[in-house]
Amino acid sequence: MSRLTDPTAPSEEAVREGYFGAFGGSFVPEALSGALAQLADAWRAAQKDGAFAEQLDRLRRDYGGRPTPLYRAERLSEVAGVEVWLKREDLAHTGSHKLNNVVGQALLTQRMGKPRVIAETGAGQHGVATATAAALFGLDCTVYMGAEDVRRQRLNVVRMQLLGAEVVPVDSGTRTLKDAINEAMRDWVSNVDDTHYLIGSAMGPHPFPSIVRELQSVISVESTQQFDFQAGGLPDAVIACVGGGSNAIGSFAEWIDVDGVKLIGVEAAGEGVGSGRSAATISEGREAVLHGSRSIVLIDDDGQVLPAHSVSAGLDYPGVGPEHAFLARSGRATYVAATDQEALDGFRRTCELEGIIPALEPAHAVGWVLAHGRAELGDGARVVLTMSGRGDKDVDEVLEVAGFDVGVAKAFGEGEA
Amino acid sequence: MIGSDAAGPTAIQAAFDRAKAEDRAALVIYLTATYPDTATSRACMEAAVDAGADVIEVGIPFSDPMMDGPTIQAANQHVLDAGRSVSEQLAFVADLAHLDVPRLAMTYVTIADMRGYARFADECADAGLSGVILPDLPAAEAGPWLAEAERRELATVFLASSVSTDERLAAIAQVSSGWVYAAGLLGVTGVRSISGDVTRDLVARIRQHTDLPVAVGIGVKDRASAAEVARYADGVIVGSAVIRAAGERDPDGAPDRVHALVSELRAGVASG
Ligand SMILES: Cc1ncc(COP(=O)(O)O)c(C=O)c1O
């Protein structure tokens, strides 16, 4: 039974309090406080309503293609020196884990009687998932996307437009995910009476981090059972990339209380931790308030948010969801970072060894396992790695950034391909 | 003299009382600290007071101002791009002691929180400020800040919105000091025009919970809208329009442009 259907589960506490230890809370303009209270009420009511769980299950299964497989990646494992099991969110409808959250929040939007949704998107995957659900539910949809991300994730812009969404490029600030969130918040403040802000990650003001976590926990509800059935015993580690933290928290959720299973979040190190051009929020950041909650943020002494840098638009964010800050400080989860170069290596190896073109975001998790997995986890350790999305959207960017053409060697060193 | 040595809430109340004694609404003017440059900014603040501003809100820029539209965003960014630190901005504010009206800092929770609420309260009080406005600090999260603000006798002005329930308005009225800030529309600064009936209704609802002055901001931009709001509110707050006057065209002409606009607004609040 998932926490979604079990009202006695511990995360009820988090939903009520709005805090994970010192992190979380709700720092928003007054105009949004009512909408957040309404959302918390709708969510509480939905959790008690068997019909909601049923609708959600049916949509996930028949429309979304769940459960997604857990797949033992043998050739990748051989090269990595650890046994890698991929949780195949890339095979879910729309090509990433993002639909898990979106379908649930779209049902809540309906229950609240709101006719319009807005969303931020970095890689475009959350925007595509939101546009998809908006089409399915007959909702108006506006997606805010940093102008730099519009450029590097063009395929997803076209997909959103085909699905009937309006895509608004955001030119302010760093022109990436952070600024798209600011703009979505401003839209929400202006249209809160008829609009739901369908936040795409386990971040933002309470109750979003709890709602998104519960909706994404389907990943680990499935993977715990699948691993037990297919592999037997417990994995040594569960590994996922961390942008805002939704696929990671969903991948961790059911394992958090399981002793002996390491939880490893992989952030984007861009040009390297300490280079001044990274998105490794937990590795390099400090406690601060951003986008409605207290968490860990890349921020300067003055409280000005620093620009993040990553080859991956979905991880290019100077904040992280509050529960990850809590898990990091409590020591239950460990957060590491993979550079652009390690991610591109993970991207290439996953293509060539497994016939899977991964999104650049989970390519960071693969890249970390290839570079550090054996040393950190031991020879032959068994890991469940969330392949959070597929990489069609990234092929243009990989070509441009890495010069990844048929003559692979040029950009990737000597590689044995 | 309205006494910058008086406790914050008292000084602010006196400014509203003085306006009321003149049978008009108080005029609150927002200007971003050190925008477009330190000397021009100081001259604009002086011009605003000379033209009849009763209270000044000094914006301390933040990189991600969620409640602000393009005009104030750009002013914030301009100051940040110039590399002026929060300490430099507070030093600039401390240098405004000659202005004979109460001044409040307007910034975001992230800025106050990063310095630590205790240090931020000390710095604001030491800079001669009467109060602080943090538009993303809801009443329910305000406890730790309020303790520090009260220790240094700083007022904390909270925002109320037309979609706030009566229960929330009661909570806002309870924690607010100085005045209660009624948002003139659902939205960010400097984009749309005030929603008249909705705002009038909001002001009336706030009054059921407090004797504090109620001032309306967001969406007021000219003499006519200031006059309209002055008919039902104790104060009128104008920001983006003043920033446009300060920032557009040559800095040399900025103080005169601000003076002209604030004179108009002052005529508006007096005719309302
Ligand atoms: C495939 C994929 N994985 C991961 C992420 C990062 O988001 P989160 O950390 O919320 O899972 C994104 C975001 O765009 C994504 O598209």
XYZ file of C-alpha atoms and ligand atoms in Angstrom:
705
model
C 0.000 0.000 0.000
C 1.351 3.411 -0.887
C 1.224 6.420 1.397
C -1.334 7.823 -0.980
C -3.915 5.339 0.191
C -2.698 4.814 3.732
C -3.813 7.688 5.928
C -1.737 6.518 8.898
C 1.574 6.708 7.032
C 4.210 9.046 8.484
C 4.168 11.586 5.675
C 0.753 12.784 6.893
C 2.809 14.567 9.503
C 4.776 16.377 6.814
C 1.605 17.335 4.970
C 0.167 18.839 8.128
C 3.218 20.662 9.308
C 4.593 21.775 5.981
C 8.136 21.225 7.247
C 10.777 18.537 6.871
C 12.870 19.279 9.910
C 14.097 22.852 9.428
C 13.187 22.887 5.751
C 10.010 23.673 3.839
C 7.312 26.080 4.946
C 5.376 28.499 2.851
C 6.917 31.861 1.965
C 4.551 33.341 -0.578
C 2.623 36.537 -1.214
C -0.663 36.708 0.643
C -2.633 36.363 -2.595
C -1.418 32.763 -2.866
C -2.024 31.712 0.720
C -5.687 30.986 0.082
C -4.925 28.926 -3.012
C -2.362 26.873 -1.091
C -4.853 26.242 1.691
C -7.451 25.234 -0.902
C -4.942 22.888 -2.511
C -4.038 21.320 0.837
C -7.740 20.785 1.542
C -8.378 19.278 -1.888
C -5.406 16.982 -1.440
C -6.523 15.834 2.007
C -10.004 15.139 0.711
C -8.652 13.292 -2.323
C -6.450 11.091 -0.162
C -9.491 9.970 1.775
C -11.508 9.395 -1.379
C -11.184 5.914 -2.848
C -12.475 7.209 -6.174
C -9.446 9.496 -6.497
C -6.980 6.647 -5.990
C -8.926 4.564 -8.469
C -8.960 7.301 -11.123
C -5.284 7.873 -10.604
C -4.437 4.192 -10.889
C -6.504 3.788 -14.004
C -4.953 6.818 -15.709
C -1.463 5.735 -14.769
C -2.030 2.234 -16.091
C -4.188 2.656 -19.177
C -3.092 6.097 -20.281
C 0.379 6.462 -18.806
C 1.741 2.972 -19.402
C 2.542 2.050 -15.816
C 4.058 0.115 -14.257
C 7.321 0.913 -15.972
C 9.824 -1.936 -16.172
C 12.824 -2.491 -13.946
C 15.533 -3.620 -16.318
C 18.914 -5.145 -15.583
C 21.367 -3.321 -17.832
C 24.004 -6.006 -18.351
C 26.430 -4.374 -20.723
C 26.368 -1.111 -18.791
C 26.892 -3.088 -15.579
C 29.935 -4.772 -17.038
C 31.584 -1.474 -17.866
C 30.550 0.124 -14.569
C 31.667 -2.733 -12.352
C 28.405 -2.535 -10.426
C 25.108 -4.211 -11.242
C 22.786 -1.551 -12.645
C 19.021 -1.962 -12.661
C 17.296 0.781 -14.626
C 13.844 1.932 -13.541
C 12.474 2.785 -16.938
C 10.518 6.027 -16.519
C 11.678 6.864 -20.033
C 9.108 4.323 -21.234
C 6.177 6.087 -19.575
C 3.832 8.198 -21.694
C 5.383 11.564 -22.660
C 8.840 10.087 -22.068
C 9.596 10.858 -18.445
C 8.458 10.502 -14.852
C 6.807 13.907 -14.990
C 3.371 12.560 -15.917
C 3.072 10.787 -12.533
C 2.816 14.129 -10.796
C 0.892 15.912 -13.506
C -1.972 13.436 -13.730
C -2.501 13.648 -9.967
C -2.412 17.438 -9.877
C -4.681 17.658 -12.926
C -7.249 15.581 -11.041
C -6.884 17.970 -8.103
C -7.334 20.924 -10.460
C -10.594 19.393 -11.600
C -11.703 18.819 -8.034
C -10.988 22.476 -7.242
C -13.043 23.525 -10.253
C -10.250 25.527 -11.868
C -10.266 25.725 -15.682
C -6.647 26.719 -16.232
C -3.217 25.355 -15.366
C 0.174 26.995 -15.634
C 3.574 25.365 -15.323
C 7.281 26.081 -15.425
C 9.556 23.854 -17.389
C 13.291 23.467 -17.825
C 13.932 20.520 -20.088
C 10.399 20.809 -21.386
C 9.404 17.400 -20.020
C 7.204 18.808 -17.289
C 5.751 21.282 -19.764
C 4.956 18.463 -22.187
C 3.402 16.371 -19.427
C 1.298 19.335 -18.278
C 0.223 20.168 -21.824
C -0.701 16.497 -22.251
C -2.864 16.414 -19.147
C -4.411 19.763 -20.086
C -5.430 18.302 -23.442
C -6.763 15.189 -21.754
C -8.775 17.112 -19.160
C -9.795 20.034 -21.373
C -7.903 22.683 -19.391
C -6.313 25.890 -20.658
C -2.559 25.663 -20.335
C 0.302 28.162 -20.284
C 3.887 27.003 -19.848
C 6.748 29.313 -18.849
C 10.154 28.345 -20.159
C 13.452 30.202 -19.995
C 14.468 31.567 -23.382
C 17.760 29.661 -23.187
C 15.831 26.431 -22.587
C 13.422 27.182 -25.444
C 16.516 27.175 -27.614
C 18.126 24.019 -26.277
C 14.953 21.933 -25.903
C 13.216 22.972 -29.098
C 11.601 19.596 -29.742
C 9.611 19.865 -26.525
C 8.454 23.382 -27.391
C 6.918 22.025 -30.576
C 5.337 19.136 -28.659
C 3.725 21.517 -26.156
C 2.379 23.673 -28.948
C 0.967 20.648 -30.772
C -0.799 19.695 -27.557
C -2.472 23.086 -27.469
C -0.438 24.843 -24.789
C 0.836 28.378 -24.983
C 4.598 28.461 -24.428
C 5.896 31.752 -23.012
C 9.664 32.255 -23.328
C 11.083 34.024 -20.270
C 13.800 36.564 -20.971
C 14.488 37.803 -17.449
C 17.375 36.851 -15.179
C 19.317 33.785 -16.248
C 16.673 32.821 -18.840
C 16.448 29.290 -17.426
C 14.308 27.273 -15.010
C 14.654 29.622 -12.020
C 13.271 32.523 -14.023
C 10.508 30.402 -15.527
C 9.381 29.634 -11.961
C 9.412 33.349 -11.057
C 7.259 34.127 -14.064
C 4.842 31.284 -13.318
C 4.521 32.573 -9.729
C 3.743 36.056 -11.065
C 1.077 34.624 -13.358
C -0.370 32.687 -10.438
C -0.475 35.777 -8.203
C -2.352 37.536 -11.008
C -4.826 34.764 -11.880
C -5.101 32.740 -8.719
C -8.893 32.624 -8.717
C -9.172 30.485 -11.847
C -5.678 29.005 -12.201
C -3.783 26.125 -10.614
C 0.011 26.330 -10.662
C 0.980 22.797 -11.538
C 4.478 22.772 -10.063
C 6.736 20.228 -11.718
C 9.024 19.180 -8.929
C 9.049 18.392 -5.218
C 9.715 22.025 -4.369
C 7.899 25.286 -3.794
C 5.670 26.231 -0.869
C 3.794 23.719 1.244
C 1.856 21.576 0.291
C 3.598 21.103 -3.077
C 6.694 19.205 -1.859
C 4.491 16.662 -0.074
C 1.986 16.291 -2.895
C 4.633 15.840 -5.566
C 6.527 13.382 -3.411
C 3.450 11.239 -2.868
C 2.502 11.314 -6.529
C 6.035 10.390 -7.600
C 6.400 7.709 -4.958
C 4.746 5.335 -7.417
C 8.273 4.916 -8.824
C 9.524 3.258 -5.653
C 6.235 1.547 -4.839
C 6.878 -0.342 -8.061
C 10.646 -0.671 -7.782
C 10.597 -2.166 -4.273
C 8.305 -4.944 -5.472
C 10.068 -5.386 -8.789
C 13.515 -5.625 -7.235
C 12.377 -8.136 -4.687
C 10.712 -10.237 -7.383
C 13.312 -9.945 -10.143
C 16.574 -9.695 -8.241
C 15.747 -10.834 -4.728
C 17.032 -9.247 -1.547
C 17.791 -5.568 -1.252
C 19.766 -3.289 -3.544
C 22.870 -1.674 -2.089
C 21.831 1.721 -3.387
C 19.034 3.621 -5.070
C 20.330 6.363 -7.341
C 18.550 9.213 -9.107
C 19.407 12.577 -10.602
C 18.265 15.671 -8.711
C 17.008 18.876 -10.253
C 14.153 20.112 -8.098
C 14.127 16.564 -6.805
C 10.868 14.940 -7.918
C 12.139 11.801 -9.591
C 14.674 11.343 -6.797
C 12.189 11.722 -3.952
C 9.773 9.394 -5.744
C 12.586 6.904 -6.278
C 13.656 7.115 -2.610
C 10.264 7.288 -0.904
C 9.568 3.613 -0.238
C 13.217 2.839 0.525
C 13.717 5.556 3.129
C 12.642 3.300 5.963
C 14.536 0.287 4.640
C 17.802 -0.172 6.516
C 20.934 -0.857 4.553
C 19.815 0.692 1.272
C 21.891 3.756 0.425
C 20.069 6.644 -1.189
C 22.186 8.655 -3.589
C 21.066 11.828 -5.342
C 23.167 12.991 -8.266
C 23.231 16.716 -8.909
C 24.656 18.461 -11.939
C 28.191 19.735 -11.364
C 28.353 21.598 -14.680
C 32.012 22.431 -15.204
C 32.830 21.042 -11.771
C 32.079 21.600 -8.097
C 33.996 24.716 -7.116
C 34.260 25.985 -10.698
C 31.621 28.636 -10.123
C 29.710 27.100 -13.005
C 27.673 24.300 -11.483
C 24.171 23.363 -10.391
C 25.265 21.187 -7.454
C 22.944 22.855 -4.986
C 23.321 20.528 -2.018
C 27.083 20.131 -2.493
C 27.758 23.850 -2.742
C 24.725 25.710 -1.455
C 23.537 27.057 1.858
C 20.283 27.267 3.720
C 17.988 29.947 2.348
C 14.478 30.688 1.160
C 13.772 30.333 -2.556
C 10.535 29.909 -4.463
C 8.377 29.645 -1.403
C 10.292 27.318 0.881
C 13.379 27.110 3.032
C 15.871 24.693 1.596
C 19.421 24.691 0.262
C 20.183 27.244 -2.431
C 23.122 28.437 -4.509
C 23.153 31.942 -3.129
C 25.657 34.615 -2.154
C 26.313 36.238 1.243
C 23.764 38.928 0.460
C 20.935 36.539 -0.301
C 21.116 37.050 -4.056
C 20.499 33.800 -5.890
C 23.448 32.675 -8.007
C 23.100 31.474 -11.573
C 23.309 27.707 -12.005
C 25.092 26.045 -14.916
C 24.489 22.658 -16.425
C 24.392 21.088 -19.854
C 21.040 19.694 -18.747
C 18.162 22.165 -18.742
C 16.241 20.010 -16.262
C 18.990 20.143 -13.629
C 20.040 23.741 -14.294
C 18.443 25.111 -11.133
C 20.041 26.793 -8.078
C 17.526 25.322 -5.615
C 16.300 21.895 -4.528
C 13.179 20.559 -2.864
C 13.118 20.899 0.954
C 12.843 17.191 1.726
C 16.178 16.601 -0.006
C 17.751 19.290 2.161
C 16.351 17.418 5.146
C 17.560 14.011 3.936
C 21.003 15.478 3.245
C 21.339 17.111 6.657
C 19.987 14.061 8.473
C 22.442 11.873 6.602
C 19.807 9.449 5.359
C 20.615 10.316 1.744
C 23.913 11.270 0.161
C 24.186 13.858 -2.590
C 26.968 13.701 -5.116
C 27.531 15.510 -8.388
C 28.372 14.622 -11.971
C 30.009 17.072 -14.357
C 28.750 17.902 -17.829
C 31.507 15.687 -19.186
C 30.575 12.744 -16.965
C 26.936 13.157 -17.980
C 27.829 13.204 -21.667
C 29.849 10.049 -21.101
C 26.843 8.479 -19.364
C 24.693 9.564 -22.283
C 26.953 7.981 -24.853
C 27.452 4.723 -22.950
C 23.743 4.256 -22.362
C 23.107 4.730 -26.085
C 25.844 2.414 -27.210
C 25.719 -0.298 -24.575
C 21.998 -0.542 -23.951
C 20.244 0.848 -27.008
C 18.600 3.469 -24.821
C 18.933 7.164 -25.608
C 18.657 8.721 -22.132
C 17.664 12.251 -21.241
C 20.661 14.331 -20.177
C 19.241 14.528 -16.642
C 19.438 10.808 -15.754
C 22.613 10.606 -17.871
C 24.155 12.392 -14.866
C 23.229 9.466 -12.632
C 24.655 7.013 -15.145
C 27.769 9.161 -15.535
C 28.326 9.198 -11.778
C 27.939 5.430 -11.533
C 30.418 4.930 -14.363
C 32.955 7.303 -12.875
C 32.569 6.585 -9.160
C 30.121 3.717 -8.616
C 32.598 0.902 -8.149
C 34.873 2.935 -5.888
C 32.056 4.289 -3.749
C 29.780 1.264 -3.578
C 32.109 -1.690 -4.009
C 32.669 -4.193 -6.780
C 29.451 -5.803 -7.944
C 27.185 -3.669 -5.744
C 23.585 -3.747 -6.917
C 21.967 -0.403 -7.701
C 18.539 0.718 -8.825
C 19.011 3.777 -11.045
C 16.048 5.822 -12.174
C 16.172 6.404 -15.911
C 13.874 9.391 -15.478
C 13.396 10.232 -19.155
C 14.303 9.594 -22.718
C 16.702 11.745 -24.672
C 15.057 12.606 -27.970
C 14.786 16.193 -26.759
C 18.540 16.358 -26.179
C 20.003 15.177 -29.440
C 20.423 18.683 -30.908
C 22.084 19.953 -27.743
C 24.395 16.965 -27.457
C 25.419 17.477 -31.065
C 26.169 21.106 -30.395
C 27.794 20.880 -26.977
C 29.712 17.670 -27.426
C 30.156 17.642 -31.161
C 28.650 14.174 -30.903
C 28.658 13.025 -34.497
C 29.428 9.672 -36.079
C 33.059 10.317 -35.301
C 32.382 9.965 -31.603
C 36.023 9.787 -30.589
C 36.641 13.490 -31.109
C 34.452 14.669 -28.263
C 34.592 11.691 -25.956
C 38.226 10.746 -25.921
C 39.350 7.323 -26.977
C 36.299 5.266 -25.737
C 36.137 1.677 -26.907
C 32.982 2.088 -28.994
C 9.640 66.710 13.179
C 8.135 63.251 12.848
C 11.086 62.109 14.859
C 13.238 59.405 13.363
C 14.039 58.791 17.026
C 10.435 57.834 17.754
C 9.684 54.143 17.708
C 8.868 52.884 14.211
C 5.142 52.245 14.538
C 4.648 55.539 16.357
C 6.464 57.530 13.688
C 4.411 55.906 10.958
C 1.156 56.461 12.817
C 2.093 60.126 13.222
C 2.614 60.464 9.471
C -0.827 59.022 8.768
C -2.349 61.186 11.506
C -0.842 64.312 10.038
C -2.342 63.523 6.627
C -5.678 62.801 8.229
C -5.573 66.125 10.070
C -5.207 67.726 6.645
C -8.245 65.760 5.522
C -6.416 63.707 2.966
C -4.910 60.287 2.507
C -1.223 59.766 3.197
C 1.054 59.357 0.206
C 3.563 56.509 0.356
C 6.241 56.496 -2.329
C 8.371 53.478 -3.253
C 11.865 54.004 -4.629
C 14.563 51.388 -5.132
C 17.714 52.107 -3.103
C 20.593 53.452 -5.223
C 18.610 53.298 -8.467
C 19.684 54.311 -11.020
C 22.821 55.417 -9.152
C 23.513 56.495 -5.590
C 23.506 60.260 -6.107
C 20.434 60.273 -8.351
C 18.591 57.958 -6.001
C 19.273 60.226 -3.046
C 18.128 63.263 -5.007
C 14.955 61.406 -6.067
C 14.141 60.523 -2.451
C 14.602 64.180 -1.481
C 12.444 65.279 -4.417
C 9.693 62.853 -3.426
C 9.619 64.199 0.127
C 9.805 67.787 -1.054
C 6.838 67.165 -3.353
C 4.755 65.827 -0.497
C 5.441 62.139 0.145
C 4.461 61.279 3.724
C 6.273 57.962 3.913
C 9.064 56.435 1.812
C 9.432 52.749 1.054
C 13.035 52.009 0.149
C 13.392 48.912 -1.988
C 16.372 46.673 -1.197
C 16.878 44.712 -4.424
C 16.545 40.924 -4.599
C 17.518 38.777 -7.568
C 14.155 36.986 -7.787
C 11.389 39.428 -6.878
C 8.246 37.321 -7.150
C 5.784 40.147 -6.499
C 7.278 42.613 -8.949
C 6.497 43.288 -12.571
C 9.013 44.247 -15.270
C 9.642 47.845 -14.111
C 10.777 47.078 -10.574
C 12.463 43.855 -11.695
C 14.598 45.886 -14.087
C 15.430 48.458 -11.395
C 16.448 45.644 -9.027
C 18.582 44.035 -11.677
C 20.206 47.339 -12.547
C 21.367 47.817 -8.945
C 22.556 44.212 -8.668
C 24.423 44.446 -11.972
C 26.183 47.527 -10.631
C 27.454 45.293 -7.839
C 26.023 47.252 -4.928
C 25.741 45.018 -1.876
C 22.940 45.014 0.666
C 25.345 46.607 3.148
C 26.024 49.428 0.708
C 22.315 49.892 0.168
C 21.708 50.020 3.907
C 24.510 52.554 4.268
C 22.773 54.589 1.585
C 19.544 54.343 3.570
C 21.302 55.446 6.763
C 22.347 58.553 4.880
C 18.696 59.585 4.394
C 18.235 60.657 8.004
C 17.682 64.239 6.895
C 14.406 63.235 5.227
C 11.699 64.303 7.613
C 9.381 61.348 6.938
C 9.394 57.743 8.131
C 11.183 55.283 5.891
C 10.594 51.543 5.593
C 12.655 48.866 3.885
C 10.824 46.833 1.274
C 12.547 43.600 0.366
C 12.023 39.852 0.273
C 12.312 37.279 3.017
C 15.373 35.702 1.393
C 17.417 38.862 1.959
C 16.387 39.288 5.612
C 16.775 35.585 6.324
C 20.247 35.299 4.789
C 21.602 38.035 7.065
C 19.729 36.536 9.982
C 16.620 38.273 11.242
C 18.415 39.681 14.306
C 21.177 41.310 12.273
C 18.756 42.577 9.642
C 16.530 44.142 12.297
C 19.584 45.774 13.906
C 20.821 47.106 10.593
C 17.418 48.493 9.625
C 16.918 50.169 12.983
C 20.469 51.527 12.987
C 19.871 52.920 9.490
C 16.988 54.959 10.898
C 14.236 52.906 9.349
C 10.821 52.821 10.991
C 9.732 49.506 9.599
C 10.036 46.682 7.126
C 7.793 45.172 4.439
C 8.416 41.585 3.353
C 5.720 40.720 0.811
C 6.479 36.993 0.808
C 6.342 36.596 4.590
C 2.887 35.315 5.549
C 1.555 35.885 9.042
C 1.861 32.188 9.833
C 5.630 32.188 9.200
C 6.296 35.598 10.735
C 6.942 34.741 14.397
C 10.753 34.672 14.365
C 10.981 37.915 12.388
C 8.398 39.716 14.510
C 10.339 38.961 17.666
C 13.392 40.733 16.241
C 11.382 43.585 14.729
C 9.689 44.253 18.050
C 12.999 44.137 19.884
C 14.169 47.050 17.722
C 10.748 48.761 17.626
C 10.408 48.321 13.887
C 6.968 48.220 12.349
C 6.170 45.273 10.082
C 3.589 45.976 7.408
C 1.739 42.930 6.088
C -0.128 42.656 2.810
C -3.758 41.668 2.477
C -5.376 40.510 -0.727
C -8.916 40.499 -2.077
C -8.835 36.705 -1.969
C -7.826 36.618 1.717
C -10.482 35.035 3.902
C -11.791 36.957 6.904
C -9.886 34.565 9.111
C -6.658 35.469 7.324
C -7.462 39.188 7.423
C -7.854 38.898 11.173
C -4.447 37.229 11.426
C -2.856 39.872 9.187
C -4.393 42.704 11.174
C -3.092 41.155 14.345
C 0.547 40.885 13.292
C 0.711 44.087 11.251
C 2.020 47.339 12.650
C 2.400 50.741 10.993
C -0.377 50.070 8.546
C -2.088 47.231 6.707
C -1.192 47.087 3.033
C -4.212 46.293 0.858
C -3.216 44.997 -2.571
C -5.103 47.014 -5.163
C -5.397 44.100 -7.525
C -4.560 40.449 -7.919
C -1.164 40.643 -9.453
C 2.357 41.987 -9.426
C 3.548 45.573 -9.333
C 3.393 47.876 -12.290
C 1.392 45.870 -14.803
C -2.349 46.310 -14.476
C -4.524 49.088 -13.092
C -6.271 48.935 -9.777
C -9.541 47.029 -9.462
C -11.736 49.709 -7.878
C -14.750 47.990 -6.333
C -12.842 44.916 -5.243
C -10.256 47.049 -3.459
C -12.792 49.284 -1.773
C -14.450 46.151 -0.485
C -11.133 44.763 0.748
C -10.345 47.971 2.637
C -13.740 47.828 4.324
C -13.169 44.194 5.302
C -9.726 44.981 6.751
C -11.198 47.797 8.846
C -13.434 45.293 10.612
C -10.298 43.799 12.132
C -8.110 46.773 12.993
C -7.796 50.459 13.801
C -4.480 50.653 11.974
C -4.371 52.814 8.859
C -5.124 50.907 5.668
C -3.098 51.903 2.612
C -3.633 50.660 -0.927
C -0.807 49.854 -3.301
C -0.180 47.945 -6.539
C -2.011 49.380 -9.519
C -2.021 53.058 -8.464
C -0.054 55.071 -10.985
C -1.372 58.587 -11.516
C -3.296 61.459 -10.036
C -6.700 60.065 -10.982
C -6.152 56.623 -9.507
C -4.568 58.162 -6.384
C -7.604 60.405 -5.948
C -9.979 57.496 -6.359
C -8.209 55.372 -3.753
C -7.904 58.334 -1.374
C -11.703 58.411 -1.136
C -11.790 55.186 0.844
C -8.253 54.407 2.062
C -5.981 56.056 4.644
C -2.992 55.851 2.377
C -2.011 55.520 -1.267
C 1.169 53.671 -2.269
C 2.843 54.289 -5.639
C 5.940 52.470 -6.858
C 6.390 51.446 -10.467
C 5.282 54.799 -11.871
C 7.876 56.551 -9.686
C 10.575 54.089 -10.727
C 9.755 54.782 -14.360
C 10.126 58.497 -13.700
C 13.428 57.929 -11.922
C 14.867 55.529 -14.430
C 13.720 56.601 -17.837
C 15.923 58.939 -19.856
C 18.768 60.959 -18.341
C 19.589 60.585 -14.639
C 20.128 64.358 -14.384
C 16.460 64.986 -15.007
C 15.272 62.213 -12.679
C 14.722 64.282 -9.519
C 12.620 66.816 -11.425
C 10.562 64.075 -13.044
C 10.000 62.411 -9.674
C 9.108 65.768 -8.142
C 6.561 66.453 -10.865
C 4.938 63.026 -10.549
C 4.811 63.062 -6.747
C 3.297 66.577 -6.807
C 0.563 65.256 -9.054
C -0.016 62.259 -6.788
C -0.098 64.519 -3.757
C -2.728 66.661 -5.449
C -4.604 63.444 -6.133
C -4.620 62.218 -2.532
C -5.728 65.675 -1.407
C -8.646 65.799 -3.836
C -9.872 62.280 -3.029
C 13.954 13.407 -17.566
C 14.107 14.331 -16.420
N 14.707 13.892 -15.310
C 14.892 14.700 -14.245
C 14.491 16.002 -14.251
C 14.768 16.848 -13.052
O 13.646 17.118 -12.282
P 13.395 16.401 -10.907
O 14.615 16.574 -10.079
O 12.208 17.085 -10.367
O 13.133 14.972 -11.164
C 13.853 16.510 -15.382
C 13.403 17.916 -15.404
O 13.119 18.502 -16.355
C 13.662 15.646 -16.493
O 13.074 16.082 -17.608
